[in-house]
Short mmCIF file of C-alpha atoms in Angstrom, two decimals:
data_model
loop_
_atom_site.label_atom_id
_atom_site.label_comp_id
_atom_site.label_asym_id
_atom_site.label_seq_id
_atom_site.Cartn_x
_atom_site.Cartn_y
_atom_site.Cartn_z
CA MET A 40 -46.34 -119.38 -8.33
CA ARG A 41 -46.40 -118.37 -4.69
CA LEU A 42 -43.68 -116.41 -2.88
CA GLY A 43 -42.55 -117.51 0.40
CA TRP A 44 -42.18 -114.74 3.26
CA ARG A 45 -38.43 -114.41 2.64
CA GLY A 46 -39.16 -113.61 -1.01
CA PHE A 47 -42.20 -111.34 -0.09
CA ARG A 48 -39.93 -109.23 2.15
CA THR A 49 -37.24 -108.91 -0.60
CA VAL A 50 -39.80 -107.65 -3.12
CA VAL A 51 -41.16 -105.14 -0.54
CA GLY A 52 -37.93 -103.97 0.37
CA ALA A 53 -36.82 -103.32 -3.02
CA THR A 54 -40.08 -101.34 -3.76
CA VAL A 55 -39.66 -99.12 -0.90
CA LEU A 56 -36.18 -98.22 -1.75
CA GLY A 57 -37.35 -97.53 -5.32
CA TRP A 58 -39.95 -95.11 -4.34
CA LEU A 59 -37.41 -93.43 -1.82
CA GLY A 60 -35.23 -92.82 -5.06
CA VAL A 61 -37.88 -91.31 -6.82
CA VAL A 62 -38.77 -88.82 -3.81
CA THR A 63 -35.09 -87.98 -3.41
CA GLY A 64 -34.56 -87.25 -7.20
CA CYS A 65 -37.67 -85.05 -7.41
CA SER A 66 -36.57 -83.11 -4.15
CA SER A 67 -33.26 -81.96 -5.84
CA GLY A 68 -35.10 -80.24 -8.72
CA GLY A 69 -35.17 -83.14 -11.14
CA GLU A 70 -31.66 -83.17 -11.88
CA ALA A 71 -29.82 -86.42 -12.21
CA HIS A 72 -26.36 -86.54 -10.23
CA ASP A 73 -23.63 -88.87 -11.54
CA PRO A 74 -22.00 -90.96 -9.22
CA PRO A 75 -18.55 -89.82 -8.28
CA ALA A 76 -15.63 -91.44 -10.16
CA THR A 77 -14.05 -94.16 -8.44
CA GLY A 78 -11.10 -94.29 -10.58
CA GLY A 79 -10.68 -98.07 -10.23
CA CYS A 80 -11.60 -98.08 -6.55
CA GLU A 81 -14.64 -100.13 -7.06
CA ASP A 82 -13.63 -103.01 -4.67
CA MET A 83 -11.46 -100.81 -2.21
CA SER A 84 -12.83 -99.00 0.97
CA ALA A 85 -12.67 -94.82 0.79
CA ALA A 86 -9.62 -94.77 2.91
CA GLU A 87 -7.72 -97.06 0.73
CA CYS A 88 -8.65 -95.16 -2.45
CA ALA A 89 -6.15 -92.38 -3.31
CA PRO A 90 -7.16 -89.60 -5.84
CA ALA A 91 -6.06 -90.17 -9.30
CA PRO A 92 -2.82 -88.46 -10.21
CA GLU A 93 -2.83 -85.25 -12.32
CA PRO A 94 -1.32 -85.43 -15.94
CA PRO A 95 2.14 -83.91 -15.94
CA VAL A 96 2.67 -80.55 -17.09
CA THR A 97 5.22 -79.94 -19.91
CA ASP A 98 7.36 -76.73 -20.52
CA GLY A 99 5.55 -73.97 -22.13
CA GLU A 100 2.18 -75.46 -21.46
CA ALA A 101 -0.26 -73.81 -19.26
CA PRO A 102 -1.52 -75.92 -16.22
CA PRO A 103 -5.04 -77.13 -16.33
CA PRO A 104 -7.55 -75.36 -14.13
CA PRO A 105 -8.51 -76.95 -10.94
CA VAL A 106 -11.11 -79.28 -10.82
CA GLY A 107 -14.60 -77.89 -10.32
CA GLU A 108 -13.35 -74.41 -11.59
CA VAL A 109 -14.54 -72.82 -14.81
CA PRO A 110 -11.60 -70.76 -16.50
CA ASP A 111 -12.36 -67.22 -17.19
CA GLU A 112 -13.19 -66.44 -20.88
CA GLU A 113 -10.91 -64.25 -22.58
CA PRO A 114 -12.25 -61.70 -25.06
CA PRO A 115 -12.11 -62.57 -28.79
CA ASP A 116 -9.36 -60.92 -30.55
CA THR A 117 -10.72 -59.04 -33.39
CA ASN A 118 -7.47 -57.34 -34.44
CA GLU A 119 -9.31 -53.96 -34.59
CA GLN A 120 -7.17 -50.84 -33.44
CA PRO A 121 -8.81 -48.43 -31.12
CA GLN A 122 -10.52 -45.37 -32.69
CA GLN A 123 -8.30 -42.19 -32.59
CA GLU A 124 -9.91 -38.62 -32.50
CA GLN A 125 -9.02 -36.68 -35.70
CA PRO A 126 -7.01 -33.53 -34.88
CA PRO A 127 -8.49 -30.28 -35.56
CA PRO A 128 -8.04 -28.71 -39.04
CA PRO A 129 -5.20 -26.26 -39.07
CA PRO A 130 -6.00 -22.65 -38.90
CA PRO A 131 -6.52 -20.78 -42.15
CA GLY A 132 -3.10 -19.46 -43.37
CA PRO A 133 -2.34 -16.11 -45.15
CA GLY A 134 -4.05 -15.92 -48.39
CA SER A 135 -6.96 -18.21 -47.52
CA THR A 136 -10.54 -17.48 -48.45
CA LEU A 137 -12.44 -17.46 -45.10
CA TRP A 138 -15.87 -17.20 -46.63
CA GLN A 139 -17.68 -16.57 -49.88
CA VAL A 140 -21.14 -15.35 -50.84
CA ARG A 141 -22.76 -15.66 -54.12
CA GLU A 142 -25.95 -13.55 -55.10
CA GLY A 143 -28.09 -13.05 -58.38
CA THR A 144 -30.59 -14.45 -60.54
CA PRO A 145 -30.58 -16.58 -63.71
CA GLN A 146 -30.24 -13.25 -65.81
CA ASP A 147 -27.07 -11.07 -65.79
CA ASP A 148 -26.28 -9.45 -62.35
CA LEU A 149 -23.61 -6.79 -61.70
CA ALA A 150 -21.57 -5.63 -58.83
CA LEU A 151 -22.06 -1.82 -58.48
CA ASP A 152 -20.11 -0.69 -55.25
CA ALA A 153 -19.38 -1.79 -51.70
CA ALA A 154 -18.31 -0.02 -48.49
CA LEU A 155 -17.26 -1.00 -44.91
CA ASP A 156 -18.67 0.82 -41.90
CA ALA A 157 -16.97 1.29 -38.61
CA SER A 158 -18.26 -1.91 -37.03
CA GLY A 159 -16.80 -4.00 -40.04
CA ASP A 160 -20.21 -4.64 -41.60
CA ILE A 161 -20.15 -4.76 -45.38
CA LEU A 162 -22.44 -2.92 -47.58
CA THR A 163 -23.29 -3.85 -51.18
CA ALA A 164 -25.20 -2.45 -54.10
CA THR A 165 -25.94 -4.64 -57.13
CA VAL A 166 -28.31 -4.41 -59.95
CA GLN A 167 -30.00 -7.69 -60.84
CA GLY A 168 -32.19 -9.38 -63.50
CA ILE A 169 -30.65 -7.74 -66.61
CA ASP A 170 -32.34 -9.88 -69.55
CA ASP A 171 -30.57 -8.69 -72.75
CA MET A 172 -27.22 -7.31 -71.78
CA HIS A 173 -25.71 -9.49 -74.45
CA THR A 174 -27.61 -7.43 -77.32
CA ARG A 175 -26.30 -4.51 -79.23
CA GLN A 176 -29.37 -2.45 -78.16
CA PRO A 177 -30.63 -3.41 -74.59
CA THR A 178 -34.43 -3.12 -74.15
CA ASP A 179 -34.73 -4.20 -70.32
CA ASP A 180 -38.01 -2.74 -68.97
CA ARG A 181 -37.44 -3.74 -65.58
CA VAL A 182 -34.31 -4.42 -63.21
CA ARG A 183 -33.67 -4.24 -59.38
CA LEU A 184 -31.26 -2.35 -57.37
CA VAL A 185 -30.42 -4.55 -54.45
CA VAL A 186 -28.81 -3.12 -51.25
CA THR A 187 -27.60 -5.69 -48.67
CA ARG A 188 -25.81 -5.27 -45.26
CA ARG A 189 -23.59 -8.41 -44.03
CA SER A 190 -21.44 -9.00 -40.83
CA ALA A 191 -17.81 -9.26 -41.29
CA ALA A 192 -18.29 -13.05 -41.07
CA GLY A 193 -20.53 -12.89 -44.33
CA GLU A 194 -23.96 -13.24 -42.59
CA THR A 195 -26.88 -11.22 -44.01
CA ARG A 196 -28.35 -8.80 -41.69
CA TRP A 197 -30.67 -7.38 -44.05
CA GLN A 198 -31.48 -6.77 -47.85
CA ARG A 199 -33.59 -4.39 -49.64
CA THR A 200 -34.75 -4.77 -53.26
CA PHE A 201 -35.90 -1.64 -54.96
CA GLU A 202 -37.57 -2.00 -58.45
CA VAL A 203 -36.44 0.04 -61.56
CA ARG A 204 -38.97 -0.02 -64.28
CA ALA A 205 -39.34 1.80 -67.51
CA PRO A 206 -42.17 4.07 -68.08
CA GLU A 207 -44.85 3.01 -70.34
CA THR A 208 -44.10 5.75 -72.94
CA PRO A 209 -42.01 6.33 -75.01
CA ALA A 210 -41.63 2.67 -75.86
CA GLU A 211 -37.63 3.09 -76.59
CA LEU A 212 -36.98 3.99 -72.97
CA ARG A 213 -35.12 1.27 -70.86
CA ALA A 214 -34.75 0.53 -67.24
CA SER A 215 -31.03 1.04 -66.03
CA VAL A 216 -29.39 2.17 -62.61
CA SER A 217 -25.89 2.82 -61.36
CA ALA A 218 -25.29 3.49 -57.59
CA ARG A 219 -22.44 4.11 -55.22
CA ILE A 220 -22.74 3.29 -51.59
CA ALA A 221 -21.25 4.39 -48.35
CA PRO A 222 -22.20 4.03 -44.45
CA ASP A 223 -23.56 6.84 -42.30
CA SER A 224 -22.68 7.46 -38.79
CA THR A 225 -25.78 5.93 -37.36
CA GLY A 226 -25.82 2.62 -39.04
CA GLY A 227 -27.74 3.70 -42.05
CA VAL A 228 -26.54 3.85 -45.73
CA PHE A 229 -25.92 6.79 -48.39
CA LEU A 230 -26.69 6.02 -51.95
CA ALA A 231 -25.74 8.18 -54.96
CA GLY A 232 -26.26 7.30 -58.63
CA ASN A 233 -28.17 7.59 -61.92
CA VAL A 234 -31.44 5.92 -62.92
CA GLU A 235 -33.13 5.58 -66.39
CA GLY A 236 -36.79 4.96 -65.68
CA LEU A 237 -38.45 5.16 -62.23
CA LEU A 238 -36.67 3.81 -59.16
CA ASP A 239 -39.17 2.83 -56.41
CA PHE A 240 -37.95 3.48 -52.85
CA GLU A 241 -41.72 2.21 -51.83
CA THR A 242 -42.38 5.59 -50.18
CA ARG A 243 -41.17 7.55 -52.91
CA GLU A 244 -40.51 7.41 -56.70
CA LEU A 245 -37.57 8.83 -58.41
CA GLY A 246 -37.54 9.58 -62.14
CA ASP A 247 -34.63 9.92 -64.73
CA GLY A 248 -31.55 11.55 -63.62
CA ALA A 249 -29.18 11.71 -60.75
CA PHE A 250 -30.07 11.00 -57.28
CA VAL A 251 -28.56 11.10 -53.63
CA ALA A 252 -30.51 9.34 -50.99
CA ARG A 253 -30.09 8.19 -47.32
CA LEU A 254 -31.57 4.96 -45.90
CA ASP A 255 -32.07 4.05 -42.28
CA SER A 256 -30.38 1.16 -40.35
CA ASN A 257 -33.23 -1.24 -41.66
CA GLY A 258 -32.85 -0.02 -45.23
CA ASN A 259 -35.90 2.24 -45.30
CA LEU A 260 -35.78 5.66 -47.32
CA LEU A 261 -35.19 8.78 -45.07
CA TRP A 262 -34.93 11.13 -47.75
CA ALA A 263 -33.78 11.67 -51.46
CA SER A 264 -32.42 14.58 -53.38
CA THR A 265 -32.72 14.84 -57.08
CA PRO A 266 -29.95 17.41 -58.49
CA ARG A 267 -30.62 18.38 -62.11
CA GLY A 268 -28.22 19.51 -64.92
CA PRO A 269 -26.93 18.83 -68.22
CA GLY A 270 -25.18 15.42 -68.50
CA LEU A 271 -25.06 15.26 -64.67
CA THR A 272 -23.49 11.93 -63.66
CA VAL A 273 -22.46 10.60 -60.17
CA VAL A 274 -19.04 8.93 -60.24
CA ASP A 275 -18.09 8.39 -56.62
CA LEU A 276 -19.41 8.73 -52.93
CA THR A 277 -17.63 8.83 -49.62
CA VAL A 278 -18.27 9.97 -45.97
CA ASP A 279 -16.39 12.57 -43.99
CA ALA A 280 -15.57 12.33 -40.31
CA GLN A 281 -18.62 14.41 -39.55
CA GLY A 282 -20.73 11.85 -41.33
CA ARG A 283 -21.75 13.87 -44.32
CA ALA A 284 -21.97 12.72 -47.84
CA LEU A 285 -19.35 13.61 -50.28
CA VAL A 286 -20.63 13.08 -53.86
CA ALA A 287 -18.51 13.37 -57.03
CA PHE A 288 -20.35 14.77 -60.07
CA ASN A 289 -19.46 15.50 -63.74
CA SER A 290 -21.56 17.82 -65.63
CA SER A 291 -21.31 19.41 -69.29
CA GLY A 292 -23.11 22.50 -67.91
CA THR A 293 -24.22 24.31 -64.88
CA ALA A 294 -26.16 21.83 -62.35
CA ASP A 295 -28.49 22.74 -59.47
CA PHE A 296 -27.77 20.59 -56.37
CA GLY A 297 -30.42 22.52 -54.24
CA ASP A 298 -30.18 24.74 -51.35
CA GLY A 299 -28.37 27.38 -53.56
CA ALA A 300 -25.38 25.01 -54.21
CA ARG A 301 -24.64 25.15 -58.16
CA GLY A 302 -21.59 24.09 -59.93
CA SER A 303 -20.47 22.93 -63.54
CA GLY A 304 -17.91 20.49 -64.84
CA ALA A 305 -16.28 18.45 -62.23
CA VAL A 306 -17.69 18.94 -58.61
CA VAL A 307 -17.70 17.57 -55.15
CA VAL A 308 -20.88 18.23 -53.30
CA THR A 309 -21.27 18.03 -49.47
CA TYR A 310 -24.66 16.77 -48.29
CA SER A 311 -25.70 16.99 -44.42
CA THR A 312 -27.15 13.97 -42.79
CA GLU A 313 -30.78 15.76 -43.25
CA GLY A 314 -30.09 15.90 -47.23
CA ARG A 315 -29.15 19.52 -47.51
CA ALA A 316 -26.45 20.52 -50.01
CA GLU A 317 -24.12 22.37 -47.84
CA GLY A 318 -21.59 23.24 -50.66
CA ALA A 319 -20.15 22.53 -54.12
CA LEU A 320 -16.37 22.40 -54.85
CA ARG A 321 -15.37 22.74 -58.41
CA ILE A 322 -12.36 20.68 -59.40
CA GLY A 323 -9.96 22.52 -61.89
CA ARG A 324 -10.92 25.28 -64.28
CA PRO A 325 -10.89 24.51 -68.10
CA GLU A 326 -9.58 27.60 -70.07
CA GLY A 327 -11.59 26.85 -73.32
CA ASP A 328 -14.99 25.67 -74.36
CA GLU A 329 -13.44 22.13 -75.56
CA ASP A 330 -11.45 21.64 -72.29
CA ARG A 331 -12.72 19.88 -69.48
CA VAL A 332 -12.11 18.05 -66.25
CA GLU A 333 -13.57 14.58 -65.30
CA LEU A 334 -13.50 13.10 -62.13
CA THR A 335 -13.56 9.39 -61.44
CA THR A 336 -12.74 8.90 -57.65
CA LEU A 337 -12.26 10.52 -54.34
CA ALA A 338 -11.27 9.74 -50.75
CA VAL A 339 -11.18 11.71 -47.35
CA ASP A 340 -9.33 11.13 -44.14
CA ALA A 341 -10.21 11.96 -40.49
CA ARG A 342 -8.75 15.48 -40.77
CA GLY A 343 -10.55 16.42 -43.76
CA ARG A 344 -8.18 16.19 -46.50
CA LEU A 345 -10.00 15.24 -49.69
CA ALA A 346 -8.12 13.59 -52.64
CA VAL A 347 -9.49 13.43 -55.82
CA GLY A 348 -8.38 11.97 -59.37
CA GLY A 349 -9.47 11.66 -62.76
CA ARG A 350 -8.31 13.18 -66.29
CA TYR A 351 -8.39 16.45 -67.95
CA VAL A 352 -8.46 17.29 -71.57
CA GLY A 353 -6.86 20.38 -73.18
CA ALA A 354 -5.83 23.22 -71.10
CA VAL A 355 -6.94 23.47 -67.37
CA ARG A 356 -5.71 25.43 -64.30
CA PHE A 357 -5.55 23.68 -60.89
CA GLY A 358 -5.00 26.79 -58.64
CA SER A 359 -2.21 28.85 -60.20
CA GLN A 360 -0.98 25.73 -61.95
CA ARG A 361 -1.57 25.54 -65.70
CA ALA A 362 -1.54 22.14 -67.39
CA GLU A 363 -2.09 20.91 -70.93
CA SER A 364 -2.84 17.45 -71.64
CA THR A 365 -2.23 14.93 -74.32
CA ARG A 366 -4.71 14.70 -77.18
CA ASP A 367 -7.11 12.38 -75.47
CA GLY A 368 -6.69 13.51 -71.87
CA SER A 369 -4.20 13.02 -69.25
CA PRO A 370 -4.40 11.83 -65.47
CA PHE A 371 -4.41 14.22 -62.75
CA LEU A 372 -4.23 13.91 -58.85
CA ALA A 373 -5.15 16.58 -56.33
CA VAL A 374 -5.70 17.32 -52.65
CA TYR A 375 -8.13 19.87 -50.99
CA GLN A 376 -8.64 20.92 -47.63
CA ASP A 377 -11.51 23.12 -46.13
CA GLY A 378 -12.38 23.90 -49.73
CA ALA A 379 -8.96 25.19 -50.84
CA LEU A 380 -6.46 23.45 -53.15
CA THR A 381 -3.33 21.90 -51.05
CA TRP A 382 -1.57 20.53 -54.09
CA ALA A 383 -2.22 18.99 -57.66
CA LYS A 384 -0.18 16.63 -59.99
CA ALA A 385 -0.90 16.53 -63.66
CA LEU A 386 0.67 13.83 -65.51
CA ARG A 387 1.18 15.64 -68.79
CA GLN A 388 3.09 12.97 -70.69
CA ALA A 389 0.58 10.25 -70.13
CA GLN A 390 -2.64 9.46 -71.83
CA GLY A 391 -5.19 8.10 -69.37
CA THR A 392 -6.88 8.57 -66.06
CA VAL A 393 -6.64 8.14 -62.43
CA SER A 394 -9.12 5.37 -61.77
CA ASP A 395 -8.96 5.06 -57.75
CA VAL A 396 -7.37 6.87 -54.87
CA GLY A 397 -6.86 6.40 -51.27
CA VAL A 398 -5.18 8.18 -48.20
CA ASP A 399 -3.54 6.69 -45.22
CA GLY A 400 -3.66 7.45 -41.56
CA GLN A 401 -0.86 10.16 -41.94
CA GLY A 402 -2.40 11.86 -44.93
CA ALA A 403 -0.20 10.22 -47.69
CA VAL A 404 -2.03 9.73 -50.89
CA VAL A 405 -1.89 6.50 -53.30
CA ALA A 406 -3.44 6.58 -56.66
CA THR A 407 -3.79 3.88 -59.35
CA GLY A 408 -4.86 4.23 -63.02
CA SER A 409 -4.27 3.34 -66.62
CA PHE A 410 -1.99 5.00 -69.33
CA LEU A 411 -0.25 5.00 -72.62
CA GLY A 412 2.86 7.09 -72.97
CA THR A 413 4.99 8.13 -69.92
CA VAL A 414 4.22 8.64 -66.32
CA ASP A 415 6.91 10.79 -64.82
CA TRP A 416 6.97 10.56 -61.10
CA ALA A 417 9.50 10.41 -58.16
CA GLY A 418 12.39 10.82 -60.58
CA ARG A 419 11.22 7.78 -62.66
CA LYS A 420 9.78 7.58 -66.01
CA LEU A 421 7.34 4.70 -66.46
CA GLN A 422 6.95 3.77 -70.16
CA GLY A 423 3.68 2.32 -71.21
CA HIS A 424 2.90 -0.26 -73.75
CA PRO A 425 3.24 0.90 -77.33
CA TYR A 426 -0.61 0.46 -78.09
CA ARG A 427 -2.17 -1.17 -74.98
CA ILE A 428 -2.98 0.70 -71.80
CA SER A 429 -1.17 -0.35 -68.73
CA PRO A 430 -1.49 0.22 -65.03
CA PHE A 431 0.44 2.48 -62.76
CA LEU A 432 0.55 3.08 -59.17
CA VAL A 433 1.95 6.29 -57.49
CA ALA A 434 2.32 7.60 -53.97
CA ALA A 435 2.69 11.12 -52.53
CA ARG A 436 3.51 12.42 -49.02
CA PRO A 437 0.76 14.58 -47.18
CA GLY A 438 2.38 17.83 -48.72
CA GLY A 439 2.56 16.42 -52.21
CA GLU A 440 6.16 15.45 -52.22
CA GLU A 441 6.39 12.32 -54.78
CA ARG A 442 7.52 9.29 -52.98
CA TRP A 443 7.50 6.19 -55.35
CA ALA A 444 5.95 4.87 -58.66
CA ARG A 445 5.38 1.54 -59.94
CA HIS A 446 4.64 0.33 -63.31
CA LEU A 447 2.44 -2.77 -62.82
CA GLY A 448 2.99 -4.53 -66.18
CA ASP A 449 1.00 -5.52 -69.22
CA GLY A 450 -2.22 -7.59 -68.86
CA LEU A 451 -3.21 -6.20 -65.34
CA GLN A 452 -6.62 -4.58 -65.08
CA VAL A 453 -6.75 -2.86 -61.68
CA GLY A 454 -10.50 -2.41 -60.50
CA ALA A 455 -9.96 -1.15 -57.02
CA LEU A 456 -7.50 0.10 -54.55
CA ALA A 457 -7.61 0.07 -50.52
CA VAL A 458 -5.27 1.95 -48.44
CA GLU A 459 -4.80 1.06 -44.90
CA PRO A 460 -3.87 3.54 -42.07
CA SER A 461 -0.38 2.23 -42.06
CA GLY A 462 0.21 2.89 -45.74
CA ASP A 463 0.01 -0.62 -46.76
CA LEU A 464 -2.41 -1.28 -49.58
CA VAL A 465 -4.43 -3.91 -51.60
CA LEU A 466 -5.03 -3.81 -55.37
CA ALA A 467 -7.86 -5.98 -56.74
CA GLY A 468 -8.84 -6.92 -60.49
CA PHE A 469 -8.22 -9.30 -63.22
CA THR A 470 -4.87 -10.20 -64.76
CA TYR A 471 -4.04 -11.88 -68.30
CA ASN A 472 -0.67 -12.71 -67.13
CA ARG A 473 1.09 -14.20 -64.04
CA ILE A 474 2.05 -11.75 -61.41
CA GLU A 475 5.73 -11.82 -60.32
CA ASP A 476 6.90 -9.33 -57.46
CA GLY A 477 3.83 -7.31 -57.69
CA VAL A 478 3.96 -6.98 -61.59
CA ALA A 479 2.34 -8.75 -64.47
CA GLY A 480 4.92 -10.43 -66.37
CA SER A 481 4.98 -12.05 -69.92
CA ASP A 482 3.77 -15.51 -68.85
CA GLY A 483 0.10 -15.55 -70.10
CA MET A 484 -2.77 -16.98 -68.24
CA GLY A 485 -4.88 -17.47 -71.53
CA SER A 486 -7.81 -15.37 -70.01
CA ALA A 487 -8.33 -12.90 -67.25
CA GLN A 488 -7.99 -14.38 -63.93
CA PRO A 489 -9.20 -12.71 -60.38
CA VAL A 490 -6.15 -11.50 -58.33
CA ALA A 491 -5.39 -9.54 -55.13
CA ILE A 492 -2.10 -7.87 -54.55
CA ARG A 493 -0.88 -6.59 -51.31
CA TYR A 494 1.92 -3.83 -51.39
CA GLY A 495 3.76 -2.26 -48.51
CA SER A 496 3.85 1.49 -47.75
CA ASN A 497 7.12 1.63 -49.59
CA GLY A 498 5.58 0.14 -52.79
CA GLY A 499 7.39 -3.14 -52.15
CA ALA A 500 5.14 -6.32 -53.29
CA LEU A 501 4.16 -8.09 -50.12
CA ALA A 502 1.74 -11.00 -51.43
CA THR A 503 -0.16 -11.95 -54.35
CA ARG A 504 -3.41 -14.16 -54.35
CA MET A 505 -4.42 -15.59 -57.82
CA TYR A 506 -7.62 -17.40 -58.56
CA LEU A 507 -8.77 -19.38 -61.50
CA SER A 508 -11.63 -19.07 -63.96
CA ASP A 509 -12.91 -20.67 -67.10
CA PRO A 510 -12.21 -19.10 -70.49
CA PRO A 511 -15.04 -16.79 -71.60
CA GLU A 512 -17.75 -17.88 -73.83
CA ALA A 513 -19.34 -15.66 -76.43
CA ARG A 514 -22.81 -14.78 -75.58
CA GLY A 515 -24.21 -12.48 -78.48
CA GLU A 516 -22.37 -9.26 -78.29
CA LEU A 517 -20.55 -10.14 -75.14
CA PHE A 518 -17.38 -12.06 -74.59
CA GLY A 519 -16.76 -12.35 -70.87
CA VAL A 520 -18.36 -10.15 -68.28
CA GLU A 521 -16.07 -9.51 -65.21
CA ALA A 522 -15.28 -6.52 -62.81
CA MET A 523 -14.04 -6.03 -59.31
CA PRO A 524 -15.29 -2.48 -58.50
CA PHE A 525 -14.25 -2.75 -54.66
CA VAL A 526 -11.71 -4.01 -52.26
CA GLY A 527 -11.64 -2.96 -48.61
CA VAL A 528 -9.38 -3.78 -45.57
CA LEU A 529 -10.94 -4.77 -42.23
CA PRO A 530 -9.11 -3.49 -39.05
CA ASP A 531 -7.43 -7.10 -38.65
CA GLY A 532 -5.88 -6.65 -42.08
CA ASP A 533 -8.09 -9.16 -43.81
CA ALA A 534 -9.46 -7.90 -47.42
CA ILE A 535 -12.91 -7.90 -48.61
CA LEU A 536 -13.23 -8.31 -52.57
CA PHE A 537 -16.47 -7.61 -54.39
CA GLY A 538 -17.24 -8.15 -58.11
CA HIS A 539 -18.89 -10.17 -60.81
CA THR A 540 -18.21 -12.76 -63.52
CA ASP A 541 -19.97 -14.94 -65.89
CA ARG A 542 -17.34 -17.57 -65.82
CA ASP A 543 -17.00 -20.67 -63.59
CA SER A 544 -14.46 -19.74 -61.03
CA ASP A 545 -12.66 -21.04 -58.11
CA LEU A 546 -12.09 -18.18 -55.52
CA GLY A 547 -10.57 -20.18 -53.04
CA LEU A 548 -13.40 -22.58 -51.75
CA GLY A 549 -13.97 -24.68 -54.82
CA ARG A 550 -15.35 -24.34 -58.16
CA ARG A 551 -18.52 -22.52 -58.52
CA PHE A 552 -20.81 -22.37 -61.46
CA ALA A 553 -21.95 -18.95 -62.93
CA ALA A 554 -25.52 -18.50 -64.15
CA ARG A 555 -24.79 -15.79 -66.58
CA SER A 556 -23.03 -13.17 -64.74
CA ASP A 557 -23.17 -13.73 -61.01
CA VAL A 558 -22.17 -11.43 -58.22
CA PHE A 559 -19.44 -12.57 -55.54
CA LEU A 560 -18.08 -11.24 -52.31
CA PHE A 561 -15.37 -13.01 -50.32
CA ARG A 562 -12.94 -12.43 -47.33
CA LEU A 563 -9.33 -12.96 -47.82
CA LYS A 564 -7.15 -13.54 -44.97
CA ARG A 565 -4.04 -11.38 -44.47
#
């Protein structure tokens, strides 16, 4: 079929318009635009076509967004509460354990002694690695004397380990060591004690017997003295205001302390910082060969007043005062100054001993011990248990006037005493009965529990803190190993307690497992 001119023009025009549409579409990025809505105005001019009415808005319904606007997207509601910062934990209150340190080995380890220096550092002495403590006849041939310095926060500054070993012959000898510790005035340490076997200080070995030694601020040996005498035993150690070591000895005969110092019986020897024995003060004078005086403790104040305690057996003279003991010995307390007796108190009606003594800032003396019978003090007669020893606590003014006395009840085992400059004091030990108003009552605890008791300068109870330990378990010849040989008070009033136990215990920071007998050290907030 052939197209006429009119038909050809129509086809060409349509083709040209089609290509123009393609070009226009490509120039707009390839997007297809919908034609505008006419809203029923297809057959009407633009002027005659009005916009379509908007749908009505009912009450409570939000109006629709304007045409051509995209509504803002609201964040999804997750129903999550904003995180709140946890408040800081409350500060530790009175009686809280601020920190605790455990030390030891898989064998038995024992706390020997501890001391506080002027800066608040803590010095401790322990014996570690005892293999057969549970046997009737121990045969340990090697143990260790461990000396440690820690800060008041419980951080270890240094620790030195000194080996104690039995000589090769004779075979029946064993290794053993006991020691007391005290700070010197230059950051060093005094040690005094007894050793069975050979004590290796690295630069010097000491053999069987008593010893007095000084270590420098890093724990290295400076000097050692080895006094000799029959039955010579170190029982206590302290340091006076001049930085000299005062060592309490008991001897069954005359002992030679070096540099011309000699003595017998109960003797306090003063050692200079260079290790020279400057003098020996004899405590009491027994009248007969079977009579004797035994020291257990000593303390000294800044004025040089020396307080000592222990027990005497038989007839003994303290200065011009004559005293006779009960059959098995009676407690005594005495004060000396510049080598002369100031006063002495003999508890004639009691059987027992003074175990610890302290002096406050005014020179008043406080002592504790154990007894049977009667303690007659400050107008009070404290009656002991008929057949079990009981603890007592007594105080005297600087001149010896008796101030007050307390019977501490049945079942309390006092290990140590610390007296503050104010006269307040802290006792530490173990108790079988609950403590009420500073006295062990009749409510039993089942087994010995660690305890610390604070008293005022008038003897009134201020606070008690008791801890929990599991019941003891038999180990060979042993049935429970525990002791608390030291308590000290820091300048802020917090107490430091030092001891050992072979029982799982909670000392204020959670239950701790004991590998046989372990050593513990902790700080108790005032």
